[in-house]
């Protein structure tokens, strides 16, 4: 109740300042011309300064300065966002304000969109295999719970990756990239129109790298897509997307302490820890969607349909998964311009349905070495052995939402919304064998119990933005998110409860000719957070924490030289402070053949550093030359839930970019980890005290050439 009082007290303070005669007149300053437009936070177009939430939009110019081999290169350095990748492939781990921490692979607890279309499964798992990052020209990140508009499993935030519509493209572009470790990137796209109302974009991409600084670290992906757009006679539009991806990635294991010490001396990791040396993910994906927009007087209708067919083979610890997944979704959004009690307003409401069906077969490994007692010591290949388990999973999601956006005065914007979601899970299967972590071998097993779960919850949200001066906006919001366990987590622990996260946030946003500043303070109590418990051998189990408390501060700022002589010069910085603690949590720890519940209440969440910094400097000369230097620092963090030890993080990991553009050509050089630092991007410690390290890539470079025609 105290936090509610603080929040509404601040809201009342904003109202007092908005009363006539209480605001001191300021000399108006024009907003910075580069203030981006957000379309994700409120589902309607609005400048980021007017959004009552923490929103970052990474625009086309910034993206062009990165190789965009994965999403990491676009959003790293954003305060509150932790992202890294063990290689140059599409495999990225993303954490926003602590959400996504539990993920073993893929992205969890964060809604991910492609051109506004959800690519997140109904249970909250997102795979980034099929995103052609060469087509992306903008990425928007909304931090904190946004379940009111985007549904359950957006409790951590929303990431929307946007490509240019065929309406906005003309001609073609060919790109070639060549780097060390046999890295090659190729991309070709062409846009044109048929008659005056039908437009299309054809594209193809290939990326590959041996990444030989680590064992078993290669990847390659081939992608093709067709985007269509049609302007109909009544002014409505129909846009469609059809994409195919073949993606193969080897997933290197973690390093033990001796192996990491060798890496720190040489920058190479020819060995990995443990018997499971051939993990990977080999996928074929089809993704299809269609979006229709029609205006009728004050009404706007925006239905969306989409289908994702994903098949993959996934060797992991103890078994090889062969899955066939089909996800179908539909969303109807309706907007209506209106007036309410003399106030301008936009009413947004709609309904969502997503249906996911997955059939999986699990195989034992065919080739492995054992001790005389039968314990597996080393897997010799990723060849399949006998079928040991089958599983059918079905997850359905239904949601309804409504939001009212009002402008009481020219200084105020108020958003109020509510959403209801229901998620149904049905998991059945058969099993003849399983891998025993305690015995280190395959043993006979009985069929698993059928699991049927039903989760439902409401997600309210209220936010307000107050225009204090022409260049300074203040905002506050309260929101509540609803997060379900994934179907895989429910299979392992059917007793898991859904997560409820509340967020109280205040912030300020400055836009002038020379400055763009965003800052936020948030307070987020979480009930029943799903926590990863790392057991012996890296075996992950999941348990609910009774209560977790997340508190933080975020700041980002950019300065643009206002003088003509230094036009194109800019500097920027980002900082985040976090204090995330288990308020009530007992961790199940395996002791011998039993389990003991250890009290972790009061401990800090692992992996999340208290301090995170980033700095950059960029200079764009009128001649077409661009220089950019950026550096990242990641503070120390605990490596386990027990808080027995900290890892020191890293300081000033630096990347450099130099490019030259003279139509129709562009040439550039990217160097990552410029000073060749050897550090760990993640360190974990299991409940038996064994540490494992994920090493950062050494210095790498990529030369790119683009030709526009």
Coordinates of C-alpha atoms in Angstrom, one line a residue, residues 280-584:
X280 CA 23.4 -27.6 -31.6
X281 CA 20.2 -26.4 -33.2
X282 CA 19.4 -27.2 -36.8
X283 CA 16.1 -25.6 -38.0
X284 CA 13.8 -25.0 -41.0
X285 CA 11.3 -22.3 -40.5
X286 CA 8.4 -20.8 -42.5
X287 CA 6.9 -17.6 -41.3
X288 CA 3.8 -16.0 -43.0
X289 CA 1.7 -13.0 -42.0
X290 CA -0.9 -10.6 -43.4
X291 CA -1.9 -7.2 -42.1
X292 CA -4.9 -5.2 -43.2
X293 CA -5.6 -1.5 -42.3
X294 CA -8.8 0.2 -43.0
X295 CA -10.2 3.6 -41.9
X296 CA -14.0 4.3 -41.7
X297 CA -14.7 7.8 -40.4
X298 CA -13.2 8.0 -36.9
X299 CA -12.6 4.2 -36.8
X300 CA -9.5 2.3 -37.8
X301 CA -9.4 -1.5 -38.1
X302 CA -6.2 -3.5 -38.1
X303 CA -6.6 -7.3 -38.2
X304 CA -3.5 -9.5 -38.4
X305 CA -3.1 -13.2 -39.2
X306 CA 0.2 -15.1 -38.9
X307 CA 1.6 -18.6 -39.1
X308 CA 5.0 -20.0 -38.0
X309 CA 6.0 -23.5 -38.9
X310 CA 9.2 -24.5 -37.2
X311 CA 11.0 -27.9 -37.4
X312 CA 14.3 -28.5 -35.7
X313 CA 16.8 -31.0 -34.4
X314 CA 18.3 -30.0 -31.1
X315 CA 21.1 -32.1 -29.4
X316 CA 21.3 -31.0 -25.8
X317 CA 22.4 -32.5 -22.4
X318 CA 21.3 -36.1 -22.2
X319 CA 19.2 -36.4 -25.4
X320 CA 18.5 -35.2 -28.9
X321 CA 15.2 -33.4 -29.5
X322 CA 13.4 -33.5 -32.9
X323 CA 10.5 -31.1 -32.8
X324 CA 7.8 -30.0 -35.2
X325 CA 6.0 -26.8 -34.1
X326 CA 3.0 -25.0 -35.7
X327 CA 1.9 -21.7 -34.3
X328 CA -1.1 -19.8 -35.6
X329 CA -2.2 -16.4 -34.4
X330 CA -4.8 -13.7 -35.0
X331 CA -5.1 -10.2 -33.6
X332 CA -7.7 -7.5 -34.2
X333 CA -7.0 -4.0 -33.1
X334 CA -9.6 -1.2 -33.4
X335 CA -8.8 2.5 -32.8
X336 CA -11.4 5.3 -32.6
X337 CA -10.7 9.0 -32.4
X338 CA -13.3 10.7 -30.2
X339 CA -13.8 13.3 -27.5
X340 CA -14.7 12.6 -23.9
X341 CA -15.9 15.4 -21.6
X342 CA -14.3 17.8 -24.0
X343 CA -10.9 16.0 -24.1
X344 CA -9.3 14.6 -27.2
X345 CA -9.0 10.8 -27.0
X346 CA -8.1 7.6 -28.8
X347 CA -9.9 4.4 -27.7
X348 CA -8.0 1.2 -28.6
X349 CA -9.4 -2.2 -28.0
X350 CA -9.1 -5.7 -29.5
X351 CA -8.7 -9.4 -29.1
X352 CA -5.9 -11.9 -29.5
X353 CA -5.7 -15.6 -30.1
X354 CA -2.6 -17.7 -30.4
X355 CA -2.5 -21.5 -30.8
X356 CA 0.7 -23.6 -30.6
X357 CA 1.0 -27.3 -31.3
X358 CA 4.3 -29.1 -30.9
X359 CA 5.1 -32.8 -31.5
X360 CA 8.6 -33.8 -30.2
X361 CA 10.5 -37.0 -30.3
X362 CA 13.5 -37.5 -28.0
X363 CA 16.4 -39.8 -28.8
X364 CA 19.4 -41.0 -26.8
X365 CA 22.9 -40.3 -28.3
X366 CA 24.2 -43.2 -30.4
X367 CA 27.9 -42.7 -29.8
X368 CA 29.5 -42.2 -26.4
X369 CA 32.2 -43.5 -24.1
X370 CA 31.6 -44.7 -20.6
X371 CA 33.4 -45.8 -17.4
X372 CA 33.4 -49.5 -16.5
X373 CA 30.4 -48.7 -14.3
X374 CA 28.5 -47.3 -17.3
X375 CA 28.7 -43.5 -16.5
X376 CA 28.9 -41.5 -19.7
X377 CA 32.2 -39.6 -19.9
X378 CA 32.1 -38.3 -23.4
X379 CA 29.6 -38.0 -26.3
X380 CA 31.5 -38.8 -29.6
X381 CA 29.0 -37.4 -32.1
X382 CA 25.5 -35.9 -32.5
X383 CA 24.2 -39.0 -34.2
X384 CA 20.8 -40.2 -33.0
X385 CA 20.3 -43.4 -31.1
X386 CA 17.1 -45.1 -30.0
X387 CA 13.8 -43.3 -29.5
X388 CA 13.3 -42.9 -25.7
X389 CA 10.4 -40.4 -25.4
X390 CA 7.6 -38.7 -27.3
X391 CA 5.7 -35.7 -26.3
X392 CA 2.7 -33.7 -27.6
X393 CA 2.2 -30.2 -26.3
X394 CA -0.6 -27.8 -27.0
X395 CA -0.8 -24.2 -25.7
X396 CA -3.7 -21.9 -26.5
X397 CA -3.9 -18.2 -25.5
X398 CA -6.9 -15.9 -25.6
X399 CA -6.8 -12.3 -24.7
X400 CA -8.9 -9.1 -24.7
X401 CA -7.7 -5.6 -24.1
X402 CA -8.9 -2.0 -24.0
X403 CA -7.0 1.3 -23.6
X404 CA -8.1 4.9 -23.4
X405 CA -5.6 7.6 -24.3
X406 CA -6.8 11.1 -23.3
X407 CA -5.3 14.6 -23.7
X408 CA -7.0 16.7 -20.9
X409 CA -4.9 19.7 -21.9
X410 CA -2.1 20.5 -24.3
X411 CA 0.3 19.6 -21.5
X412 CA -1.2 16.2 -20.5
X413 CA -1.5 12.8 -21.9
X414 CA -3.1 10.0 -19.8
X415 CA -3.2 6.3 -20.8
X416 CA -5.5 3.8 -19.0
X417 CA -5.8 0.2 -20.0
X418 CA -6.8 -3.3 -18.9
X419 CA -6.3 -6.7 -20.4
X420 CA -7.4 -10.2 -19.6
X421 CA -5.5 -13.3 -20.8
X422 CA -6.2 -17.0 -20.4
X423 CA -3.6 -19.7 -21.3
X424 CA -4.3 -23.4 -21.5
X425 CA -1.6 -26.0 -21.6
X426 CA -2.1 -29.7 -22.4
X427 CA 1.0 -32.0 -22.3
X428 CA 1.0 -35.7 -22.9
X429 CA 3.7 -38.2 -23.8
X430 CA 5.4 -41.6 -23.5
X431 CA 8.8 -42.5 -22.1
X432 CA 10.9 -45.7 -22.0
X433 CA 14.2 -44.3 -20.9
X434 CA 15.7 -41.1 -19.5
X435 CA 19.1 -39.7 -18.7
X436 CA 19.9 -39.8 -14.9
X437 CA 22.0 -36.9 -13.8
X438 CA 22.9 -38.5 -10.5
X439 CA 24.0 -41.8 -12.1
X440 CA 25.3 -40.3 -15.4
X441 CA 23.6 -42.9 -17.6
X442 CA 20.4 -43.8 -19.4
X443 CA 18.0 -45.7 -17.2
X444 CA 14.5 -47.3 -17.6
X445 CA 11.6 -44.9 -17.0
X446 CA 7.9 -44.9 -16.8
X447 CA 5.5 -42.7 -18.9
X448 CA 5.3 -39.2 -17.6
X449 CA 2.0 -37.9 -16.1
X450 CA -0.2 -35.9 -18.3
X451 CA -0.2 -32.2 -17.5
X452 CA -3.1 -29.9 -18.0
X453 CA -2.8 -26.4 -16.7
X454 CA -4.9 -23.3 -17.0
X455 CA -3.5 -19.8 -16.2
X456 CA -5.4 -16.5 -16.3
X457 CA -4.9 -13.0 -15.1
X458 CA -5.7 -9.3 -15.5
X459 CA -3.1 -6.7 -16.5
X460 CA -4.0 -3.1 -15.7
X461 CA -2.0 -0.1 -16.6
X462 CA -2.2 3.7 -16.0
X463 CA 0.4 6.2 -17.1
X464 CA 0.6 10.0 -17.5
X465 CA 3.0 12.3 -19.3
X466 CA 3.2 16.0 -18.3
X467 CA 4.8 18.6 -20.6
X468 CA 6.6 20.7 -18.0
X469 CA 8.3 22.9 -20.6
X470 CA 8.7 22.8 -24.3
X471 CA 11.8 20.7 -23.8
X472 CA 11.1 18.7 -20.7
X473 CA 8.5 16.0 -20.1
X474 CA 7.8 14.1 -16.9
X475 CA 6.0 10.8 -16.7
X476 CA 4.8 8.2 -14.2
X477 CA 3.1 4.9 -14.6
X478 CA 1.8 1.9 -12.8
X479 CA 1.5 -1.4 -14.7
X480 CA 1.1 -5.1 -13.9
X481 CA 2.4 -8.0 -15.9
X482 CA 1.3 -11.6 -16.1
X483 CA 3.8 -14.3 -17.0
X484 CA 3.3 -18.0 -17.4
X485 CA 5.9 -20.7 -17.1
X486 CA 6.9 -22.1 -20.5
X487 CA 5.6 -25.5 -21.5
X488 CA 9.1 -27.0 -21.0
X489 CA 9.3 -25.6 -17.5
X490 CA 5.8 -27.0 -16.7
X491 CA 6.8 -30.4 -18.0
X492 CA 9.7 -30.4 -15.5
X493 CA 7.7 -29.0 -12.6
X494 CA 3.9 -29.1 -13.0
X495 CA 3.5 -27.3 -9.7
X496 CA 4.8 -24.0 -11.1
X497 CA 2.6 -20.9 -10.6
X498 CA 2.3 -17.9 -13.0
X499 CA 4.4 -14.8 -12.2
X500 CA 2.8 -11.5 -11.3
X501 CA 5.0 -8.4 -11.6
X502 CA 3.9 -4.8 -10.6
X503 CA 5.9 -1.8 -11.8
X504 CA 5.9 1.7 -10.3
X505 CA 7.9 4.1 -12.4
X506 CA 8.7 7.8 -12.7
X507 CA 11.0 9.5 -15.2
X508 CA 11.9 12.5 -17.3
X509 CA 12.6 13.0 -20.9
X510 CA 14.5 16.0 -22.4
X511 CA 14.6 16.9 -26.1
X512 CA 16.4 20.0 -27.3
X513 CA 18.5 21.0 -30.3
X514 CA 21.6 19.5 -28.6
X515 CA 20.4 17.1 -25.9
X516 CA 18.4 13.9 -25.8
X517 CA 18.1 12.6 -22.2
X518 CA 15.9 9.8 -20.7
X519 CA 16.0 8.7 -17.1
X520 CA 13.7 6.5 -15.0
X521 CA 13.4 5.2 -11.4
X522 CA 11.3 2.0 -10.9
X523 CA 10.1 -0.2 -8.1
X524 CA 8.9 -3.7 -9.1
X525 CA 7.6 -6.3 -6.6
X526 CA 7.3 -9.7 -8.1
X527 CA 5.2 -12.7 -6.9
X528 CA 6.1 -16.3 -7.7
X529 CA 9.0 -15.4 -10.0
X530 CA 10.2 -18.6 -11.8
X531 CA 13.9 -19.1 -10.7
X532 CA 16.5 -21.3 -12.4
X533 CA 18.2 -23.8 -10.0
X534 CA 21.4 -25.1 -11.5
X535 CA 22.1 -28.5 -10.2
X536 CA 25.1 -30.9 -10.7
X537 CA 26.4 -31.2 -14.2
X538 CA 24.5 -28.0 -15.2
X539 CA 21.1 -29.6 -14.9
X540 CA 18.5 -26.9 -14.7
X541 CA 15.3 -27.1 -12.6
X542 CA 12.8 -24.4 -12.0
X543 CA 11.0 -23.2 -8.8
X544 CA 8.8 -20.3 -7.8
X545 CA 10.3 -17.6 -5.5
X546 CA 7.6 -16.4 -3.1
X547 CA 8.6 -12.8 -3.6
X548 CA 11.3 -10.9 -5.5
X549 CA 11.9 -7.1 -5.3
X550 CA 13.4 -5.2 -8.2
X551 CA 14.5 -1.6 -7.8
X552 CA 16.5 0.4 -10.3
X553 CA 17.6 3.6 -11.9
X554 CA 18.4 4.1 -15.6
X555 CA 19.9 7.1 -17.5
X556 CA 20.8 7.6 -21.1
X557 CA 21.9 10.8 -22.8
X558 CA 23.2 12.1 -26.1
X559 CA 24.8 15.4 -27.0
X560 CA 24.8 16.7 -30.6
X561 CA 27.2 19.5 -31.5
X562 CA 25.2 22.7 -32.1
X563 CA 27.9 24.5 -34.1
X564 CA 28.1 24.3 -37.9
X565 CA 31.9 23.7 -37.8
X566 CA 31.3 20.5 -35.7
X567 CA 28.1 19.4 -37.4
X568 CA 27.8 15.6 -37.2
X569 CA 29.7 15.2 -33.9
X570 CA 27.9 13.5 -31.0
X571 CA 28.6 11.8 -27.7
X572 CA 26.4 9.6 -25.6
X573 CA 26.4 7.6 -22.3
X574 CA 24.2 5.1 -20.6
X575 CA 24.0 3.9 -17.0
X576 CA 21.8 1.6 -15.0
X577 CA 21.8 0.7 -11.3
X578 CA 19.9 -2.4 -10.1
X579 CA 19.1 -3.8 -6.7
X580 CA 17.2 -7.1 -7.2
X581 CA 16.7 -9.3 -4.2
X582 CA 14.9 -12.5 -3.2
X583 CA 12.5 -11.4 -0.4
X584 CA 11.1 -14.9 0.1

